[in-house]
PDB file of C-alpha atoms in Angstrom:
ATOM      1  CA  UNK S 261      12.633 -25.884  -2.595  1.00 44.00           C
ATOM      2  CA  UNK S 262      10.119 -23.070  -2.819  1.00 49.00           C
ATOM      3  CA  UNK S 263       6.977 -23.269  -1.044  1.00 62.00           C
ATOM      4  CA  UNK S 264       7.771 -26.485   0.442  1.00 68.00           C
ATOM      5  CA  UNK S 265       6.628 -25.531   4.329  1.00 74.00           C
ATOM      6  CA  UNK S 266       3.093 -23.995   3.373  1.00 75.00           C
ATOM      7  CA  UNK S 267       1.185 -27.068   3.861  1.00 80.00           C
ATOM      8  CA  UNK S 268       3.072 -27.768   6.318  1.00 78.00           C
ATOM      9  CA  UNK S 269       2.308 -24.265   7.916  1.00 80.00           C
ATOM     10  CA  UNK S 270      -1.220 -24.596   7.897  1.00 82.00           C
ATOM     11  CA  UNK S 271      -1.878 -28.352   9.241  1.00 83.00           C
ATOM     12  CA  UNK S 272       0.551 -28.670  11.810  1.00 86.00           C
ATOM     13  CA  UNK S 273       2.658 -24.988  12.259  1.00 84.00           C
ATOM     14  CA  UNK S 274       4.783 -26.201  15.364  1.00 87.00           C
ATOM     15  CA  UNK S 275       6.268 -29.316  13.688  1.00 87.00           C
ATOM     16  CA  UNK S 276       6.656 -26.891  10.583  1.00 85.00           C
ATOM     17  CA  UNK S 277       8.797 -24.829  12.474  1.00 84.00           C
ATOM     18  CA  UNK S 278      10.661 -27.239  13.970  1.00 84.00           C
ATOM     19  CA  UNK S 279      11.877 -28.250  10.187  1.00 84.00           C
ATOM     20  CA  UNK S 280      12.543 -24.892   9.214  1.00 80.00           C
ATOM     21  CA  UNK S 281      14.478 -24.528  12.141  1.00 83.00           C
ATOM     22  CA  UNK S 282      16.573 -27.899  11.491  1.00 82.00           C
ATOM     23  CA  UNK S 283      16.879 -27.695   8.284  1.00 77.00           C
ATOM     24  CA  UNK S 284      18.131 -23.497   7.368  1.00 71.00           C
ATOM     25  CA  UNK S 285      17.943 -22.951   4.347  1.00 71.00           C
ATOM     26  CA  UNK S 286      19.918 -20.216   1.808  1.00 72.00           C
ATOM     27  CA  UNK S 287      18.415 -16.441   1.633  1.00 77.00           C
ATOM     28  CA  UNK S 288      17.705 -17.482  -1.539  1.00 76.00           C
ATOM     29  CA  UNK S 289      15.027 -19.797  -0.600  1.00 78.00           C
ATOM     30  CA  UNK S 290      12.952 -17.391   1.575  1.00 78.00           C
ATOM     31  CA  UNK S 291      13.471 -15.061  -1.080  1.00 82.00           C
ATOM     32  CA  UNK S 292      12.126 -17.114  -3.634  1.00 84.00           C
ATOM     33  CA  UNK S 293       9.148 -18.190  -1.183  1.00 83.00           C
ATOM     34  CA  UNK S 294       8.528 -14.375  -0.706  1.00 88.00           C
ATOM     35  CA  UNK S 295       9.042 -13.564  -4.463  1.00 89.00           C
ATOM     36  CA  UNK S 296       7.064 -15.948  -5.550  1.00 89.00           C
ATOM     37  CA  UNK S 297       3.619 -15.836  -2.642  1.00 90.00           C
ATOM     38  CA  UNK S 298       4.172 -11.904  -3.542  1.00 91.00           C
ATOM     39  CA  UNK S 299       2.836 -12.322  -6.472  1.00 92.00           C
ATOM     40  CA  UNK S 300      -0.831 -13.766  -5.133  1.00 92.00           C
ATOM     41  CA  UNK S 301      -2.391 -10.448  -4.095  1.00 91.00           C
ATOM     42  CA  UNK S 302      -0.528  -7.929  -6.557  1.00 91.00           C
ATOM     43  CA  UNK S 303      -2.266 -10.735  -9.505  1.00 92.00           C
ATOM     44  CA  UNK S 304      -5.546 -10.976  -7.786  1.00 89.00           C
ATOM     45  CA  UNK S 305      -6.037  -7.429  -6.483  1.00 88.00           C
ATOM     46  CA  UNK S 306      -5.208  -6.405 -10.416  1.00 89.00           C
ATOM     47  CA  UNK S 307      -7.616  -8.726 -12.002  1.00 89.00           C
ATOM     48  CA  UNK S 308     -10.203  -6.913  -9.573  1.00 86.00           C
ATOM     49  CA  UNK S 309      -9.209  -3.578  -9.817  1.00 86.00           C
ATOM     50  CA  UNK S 310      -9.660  -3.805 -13.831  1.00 85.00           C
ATOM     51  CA  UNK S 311     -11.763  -6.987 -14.972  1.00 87.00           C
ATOM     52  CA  UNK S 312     -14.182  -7.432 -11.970  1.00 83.00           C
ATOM     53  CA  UNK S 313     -14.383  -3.891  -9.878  1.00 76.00           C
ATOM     54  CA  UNK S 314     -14.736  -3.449  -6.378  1.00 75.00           C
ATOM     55  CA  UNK S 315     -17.932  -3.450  -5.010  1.00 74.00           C
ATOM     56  CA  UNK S 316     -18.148  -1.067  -1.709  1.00 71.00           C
ATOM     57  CA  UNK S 317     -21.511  -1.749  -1.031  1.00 67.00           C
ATOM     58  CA  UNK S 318     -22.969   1.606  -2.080  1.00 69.00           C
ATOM     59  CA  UNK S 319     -23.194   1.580  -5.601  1.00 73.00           C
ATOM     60  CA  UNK S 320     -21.955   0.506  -8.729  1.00 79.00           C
ATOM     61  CA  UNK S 321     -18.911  -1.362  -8.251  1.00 76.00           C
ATOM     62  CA  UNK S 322     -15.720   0.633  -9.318  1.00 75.00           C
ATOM     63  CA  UNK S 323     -12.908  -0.355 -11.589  1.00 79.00           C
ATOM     64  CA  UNK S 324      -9.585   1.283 -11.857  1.00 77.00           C
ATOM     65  CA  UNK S 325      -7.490   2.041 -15.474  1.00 82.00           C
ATOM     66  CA  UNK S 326      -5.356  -0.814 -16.547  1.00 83.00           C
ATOM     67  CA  UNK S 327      -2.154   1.491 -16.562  1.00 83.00           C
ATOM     68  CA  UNK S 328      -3.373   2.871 -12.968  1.00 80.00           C
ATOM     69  CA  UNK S 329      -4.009  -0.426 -11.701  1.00 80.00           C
ATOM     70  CA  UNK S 330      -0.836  -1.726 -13.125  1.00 86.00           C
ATOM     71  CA  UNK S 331       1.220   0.644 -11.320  1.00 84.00           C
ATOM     72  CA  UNK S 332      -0.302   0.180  -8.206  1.00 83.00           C
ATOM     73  CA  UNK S 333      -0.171  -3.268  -8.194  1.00 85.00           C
ATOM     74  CA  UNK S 334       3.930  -3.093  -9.146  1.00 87.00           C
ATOM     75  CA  UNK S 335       3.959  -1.064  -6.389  1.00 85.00           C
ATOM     76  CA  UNK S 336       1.798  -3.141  -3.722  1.00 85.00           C
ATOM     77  CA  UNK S 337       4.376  -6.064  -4.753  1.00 91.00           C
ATOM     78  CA  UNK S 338       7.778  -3.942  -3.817  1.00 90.00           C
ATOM     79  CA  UNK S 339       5.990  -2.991  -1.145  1.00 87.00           C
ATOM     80  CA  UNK S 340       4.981  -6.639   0.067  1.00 88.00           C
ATOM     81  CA  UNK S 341       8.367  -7.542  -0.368  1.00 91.00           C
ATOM     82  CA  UNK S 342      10.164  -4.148   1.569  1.00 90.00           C
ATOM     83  CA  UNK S 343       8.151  -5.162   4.738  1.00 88.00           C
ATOM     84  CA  UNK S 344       8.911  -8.630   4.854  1.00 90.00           C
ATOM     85  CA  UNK S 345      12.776  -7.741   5.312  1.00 91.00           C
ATOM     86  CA  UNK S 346      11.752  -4.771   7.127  1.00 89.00           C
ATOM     87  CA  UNK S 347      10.275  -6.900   9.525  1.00 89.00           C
ATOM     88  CA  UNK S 348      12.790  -9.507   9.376  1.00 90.00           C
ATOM     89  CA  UNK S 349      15.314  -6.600   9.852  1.00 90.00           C
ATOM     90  CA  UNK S 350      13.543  -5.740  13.283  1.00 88.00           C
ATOM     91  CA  UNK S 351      13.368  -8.830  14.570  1.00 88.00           C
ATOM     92  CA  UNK S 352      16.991  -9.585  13.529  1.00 89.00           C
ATOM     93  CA  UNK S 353      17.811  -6.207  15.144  1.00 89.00           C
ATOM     94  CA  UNK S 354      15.317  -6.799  18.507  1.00 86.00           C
ATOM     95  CA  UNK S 355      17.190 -10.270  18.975  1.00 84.00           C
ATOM     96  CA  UNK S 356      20.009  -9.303  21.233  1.00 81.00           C
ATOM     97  CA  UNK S 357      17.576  -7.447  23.559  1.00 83.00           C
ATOM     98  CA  UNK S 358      16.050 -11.143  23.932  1.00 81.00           C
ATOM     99  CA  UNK S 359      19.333 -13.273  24.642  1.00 79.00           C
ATOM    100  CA  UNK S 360      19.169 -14.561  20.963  1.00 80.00           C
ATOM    101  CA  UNK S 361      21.596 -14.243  18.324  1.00 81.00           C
ATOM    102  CA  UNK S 362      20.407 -15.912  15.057  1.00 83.00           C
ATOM    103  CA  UNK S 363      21.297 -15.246  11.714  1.00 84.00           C
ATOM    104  CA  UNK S 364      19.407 -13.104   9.616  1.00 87.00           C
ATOM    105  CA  UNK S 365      18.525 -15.789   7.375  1.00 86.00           C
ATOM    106  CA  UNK S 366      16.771 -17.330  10.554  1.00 87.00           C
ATOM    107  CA  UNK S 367      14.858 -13.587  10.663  1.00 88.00           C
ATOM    108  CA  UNK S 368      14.081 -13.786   7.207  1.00 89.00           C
ATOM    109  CA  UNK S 369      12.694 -16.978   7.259  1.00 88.00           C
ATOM    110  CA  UNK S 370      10.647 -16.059  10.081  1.00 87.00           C
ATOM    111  CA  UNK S 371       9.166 -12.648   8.654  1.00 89.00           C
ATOM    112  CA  UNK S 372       8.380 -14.857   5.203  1.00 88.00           C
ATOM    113  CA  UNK S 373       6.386 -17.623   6.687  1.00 88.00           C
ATOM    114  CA  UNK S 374       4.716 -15.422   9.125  1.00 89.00           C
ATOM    115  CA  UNK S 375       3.698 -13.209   6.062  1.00 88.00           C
ATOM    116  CA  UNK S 376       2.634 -15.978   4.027  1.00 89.00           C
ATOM    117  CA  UNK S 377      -1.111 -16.295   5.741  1.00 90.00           C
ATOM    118  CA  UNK S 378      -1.850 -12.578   4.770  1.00 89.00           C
ATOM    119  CA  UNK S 379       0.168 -12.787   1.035  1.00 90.00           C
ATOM    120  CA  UNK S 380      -2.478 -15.809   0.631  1.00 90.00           C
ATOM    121  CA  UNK S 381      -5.711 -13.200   1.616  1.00 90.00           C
ATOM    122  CA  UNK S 382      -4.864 -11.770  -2.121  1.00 88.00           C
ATOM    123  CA  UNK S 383      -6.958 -14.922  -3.604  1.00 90.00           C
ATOM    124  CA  UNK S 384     -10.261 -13.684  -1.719  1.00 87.00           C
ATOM    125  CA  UNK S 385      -9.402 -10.609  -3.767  1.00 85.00           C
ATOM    126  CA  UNK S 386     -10.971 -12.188  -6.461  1.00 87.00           C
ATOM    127  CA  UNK S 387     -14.273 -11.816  -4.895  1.00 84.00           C
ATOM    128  CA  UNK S 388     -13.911  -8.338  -4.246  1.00 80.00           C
ATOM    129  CA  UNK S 389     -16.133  -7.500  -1.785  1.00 80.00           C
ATOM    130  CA  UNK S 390     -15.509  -4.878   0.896  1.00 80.00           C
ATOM    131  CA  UNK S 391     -17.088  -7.477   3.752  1.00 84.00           C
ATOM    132  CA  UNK S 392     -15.752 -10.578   2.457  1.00 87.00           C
ATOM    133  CA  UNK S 393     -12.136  -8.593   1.977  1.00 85.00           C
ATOM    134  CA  UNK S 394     -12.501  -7.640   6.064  1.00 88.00           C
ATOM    135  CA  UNK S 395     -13.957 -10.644   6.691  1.00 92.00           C
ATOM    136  CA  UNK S 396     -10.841 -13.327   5.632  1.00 91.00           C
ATOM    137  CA  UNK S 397      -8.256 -10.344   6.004  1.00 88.00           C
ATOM    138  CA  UNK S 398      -8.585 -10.695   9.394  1.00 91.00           C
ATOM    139  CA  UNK S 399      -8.583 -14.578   9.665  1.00 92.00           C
ATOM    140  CA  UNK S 400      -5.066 -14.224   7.650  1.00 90.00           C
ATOM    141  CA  UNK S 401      -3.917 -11.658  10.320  1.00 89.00           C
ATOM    142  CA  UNK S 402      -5.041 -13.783  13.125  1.00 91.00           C
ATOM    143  CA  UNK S 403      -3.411 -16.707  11.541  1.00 92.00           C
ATOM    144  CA  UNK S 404       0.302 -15.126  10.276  1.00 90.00           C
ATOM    145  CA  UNK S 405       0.221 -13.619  14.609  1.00 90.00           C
ATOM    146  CA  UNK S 406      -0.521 -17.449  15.423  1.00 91.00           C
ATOM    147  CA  UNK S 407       2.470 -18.416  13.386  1.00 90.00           C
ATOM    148  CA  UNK S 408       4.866 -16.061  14.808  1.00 89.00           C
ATOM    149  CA  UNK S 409       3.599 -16.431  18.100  1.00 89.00           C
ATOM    150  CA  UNK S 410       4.765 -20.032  17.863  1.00 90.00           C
ATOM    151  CA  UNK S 411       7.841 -19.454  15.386  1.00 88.00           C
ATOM    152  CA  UNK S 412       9.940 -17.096  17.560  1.00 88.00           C
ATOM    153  CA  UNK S 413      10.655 -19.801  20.052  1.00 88.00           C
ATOM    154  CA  UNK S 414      11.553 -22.283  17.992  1.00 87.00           C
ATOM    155  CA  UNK S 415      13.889 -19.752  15.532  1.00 86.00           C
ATOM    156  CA  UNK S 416      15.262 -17.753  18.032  1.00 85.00           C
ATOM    157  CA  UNK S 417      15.573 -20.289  19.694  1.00 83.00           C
ATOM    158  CA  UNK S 418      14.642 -18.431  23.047  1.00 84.00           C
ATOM    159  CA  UNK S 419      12.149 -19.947  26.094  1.00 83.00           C
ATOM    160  CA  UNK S 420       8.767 -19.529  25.471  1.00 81.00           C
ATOM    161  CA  UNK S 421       8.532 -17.151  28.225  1.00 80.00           C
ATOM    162  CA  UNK S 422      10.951 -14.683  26.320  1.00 82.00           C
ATOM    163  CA  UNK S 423       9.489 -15.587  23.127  1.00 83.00           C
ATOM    164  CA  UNK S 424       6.105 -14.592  24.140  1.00 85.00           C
ATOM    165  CA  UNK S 425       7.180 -10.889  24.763  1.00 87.00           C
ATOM    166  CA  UNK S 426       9.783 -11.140  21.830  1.00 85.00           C
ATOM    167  CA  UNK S 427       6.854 -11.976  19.382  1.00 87.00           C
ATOM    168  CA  UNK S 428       4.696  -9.033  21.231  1.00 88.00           C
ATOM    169  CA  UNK S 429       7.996  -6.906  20.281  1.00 86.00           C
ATOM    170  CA  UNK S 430       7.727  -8.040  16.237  1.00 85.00           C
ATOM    171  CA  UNK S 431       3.949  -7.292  16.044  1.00 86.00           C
ATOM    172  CA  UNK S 432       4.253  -3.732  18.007  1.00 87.00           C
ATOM    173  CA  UNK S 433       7.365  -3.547  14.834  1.00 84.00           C
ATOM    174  CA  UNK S 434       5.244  -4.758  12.466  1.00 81.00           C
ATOM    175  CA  UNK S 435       2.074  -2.748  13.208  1.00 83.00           C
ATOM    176  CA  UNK S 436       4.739   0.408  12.911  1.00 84.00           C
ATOM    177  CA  UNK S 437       6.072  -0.764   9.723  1.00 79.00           C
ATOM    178  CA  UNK S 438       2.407  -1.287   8.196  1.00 79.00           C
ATOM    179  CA  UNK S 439       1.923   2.583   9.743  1.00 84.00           C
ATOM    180  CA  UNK S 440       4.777   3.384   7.600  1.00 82.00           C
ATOM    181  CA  UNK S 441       4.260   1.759   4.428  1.00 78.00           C
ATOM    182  CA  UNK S 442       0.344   3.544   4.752  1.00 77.00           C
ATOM    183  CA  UNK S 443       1.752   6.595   5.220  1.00 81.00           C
ATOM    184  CA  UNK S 444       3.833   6.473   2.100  1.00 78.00           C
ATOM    185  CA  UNK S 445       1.236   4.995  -0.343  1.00 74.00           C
ATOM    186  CA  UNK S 446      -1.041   8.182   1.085  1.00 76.00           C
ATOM    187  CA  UNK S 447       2.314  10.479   0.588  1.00 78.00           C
ATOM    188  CA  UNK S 448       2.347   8.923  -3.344  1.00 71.00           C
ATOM    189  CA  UNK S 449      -1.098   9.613  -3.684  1.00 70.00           C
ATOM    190  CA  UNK S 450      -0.630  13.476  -3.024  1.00 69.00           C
ATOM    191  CA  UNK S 451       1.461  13.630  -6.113  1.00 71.00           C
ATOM    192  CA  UNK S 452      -0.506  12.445  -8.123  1.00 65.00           C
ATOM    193  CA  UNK S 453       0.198   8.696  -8.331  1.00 64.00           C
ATOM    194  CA  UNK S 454      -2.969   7.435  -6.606  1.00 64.00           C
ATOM    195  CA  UNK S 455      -5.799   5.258  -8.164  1.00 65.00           C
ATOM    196  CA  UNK S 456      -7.879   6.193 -11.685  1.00 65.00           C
ATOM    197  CA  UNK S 457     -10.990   5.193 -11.787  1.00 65.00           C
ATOM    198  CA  UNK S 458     -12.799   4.442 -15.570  1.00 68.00           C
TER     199      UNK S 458
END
């Protein structure tokens, strides 16, 4: 069923895991669950960018075109959604450096629960402050590390020790992949498909 670990996820993560890992489910479920939690900051961020505008801090808060914003926010979705199985790809890929050989649906799941704490920073979009943005991006950072910090043990299923290092692996990964998917939207930008402001 979709979205039926997120509460799980968030008051008691190491039991949570152990379910997931018990009880695999299809790609099509962590697709769904990433389909679907996608959608929270590419609404949210668009209902800013247009209806409520961004408010830096240093002057009148700004507010993007509906077609700009649109397009942006179609692409922050595929984008979402390319580094979740970009991630699960790597740590799919990193696994047999590790001793672990699980199945890419065990990757997948991994990457989309991890990513669901950040996904879920889109709602504080709707108060979009630069500060507050910062300020609960990084508790959603700190929380999605938490959860693969204490997922890769129990997925993999690898020894703590290994899955300490293994989890240090898929953030260095991730952190390049984030890199990567920066780079592009800046590359985008330079021809002409960046942000227009009313």
């Amino acid at each position: 069923m979709i979205l039926n670990h997120l509460m799980g996820l968030y008051t008691h993560p190491k039991e949570e895991w152990h379910t997931i890992e018990k009880n695999h489910e299809a790609v099509k479920s962590s697709l769904s669950h990433v389909l679907l939690i996608a959608l929270i900051p590419t609404i949210c961020t668009f209902i800013a960018s247009t209806k409520i505008g961004w408010n830096l801090g240093v002057s009148e808060p700004l507010f993007l075109t509906a077609n700009s914003a649109l397009m942006m926010s179609v692409s922050m979705y595929f984008g979402l959604i390319a580094g979740v199985f970009g991630l699960a790809y790597l740590a799919f890929w990193m696994a047999k450096t590790f001793d672990a050989s699980p199945s890419f649906t065990q990757a997948l799941e991994l990457a989309s629960y991890t990513a669901t704490p950040l996904f879920m920073v889109g709602l504080a979009a709707l108060y979009p402050s630069l500060w507050f943005m910062m300020v609960v991006g990084l508790a959603g950072l700190t929380y999605s590390v938490y959860l693969l910090y204490t997922g890769v043990p129990i997925i993999m299923n690898i020894p703590e020790e290994k899955g300490f290092i293994y989890a240090s692996s898929v953030v260095t990964a991730g952190l390049v992949l984030l890199v990567a998917l920066m780079a592009s939207s800046i590359i985008l930008w330079s021809f002409g498909l960046g942000p227009m402001y009313q």
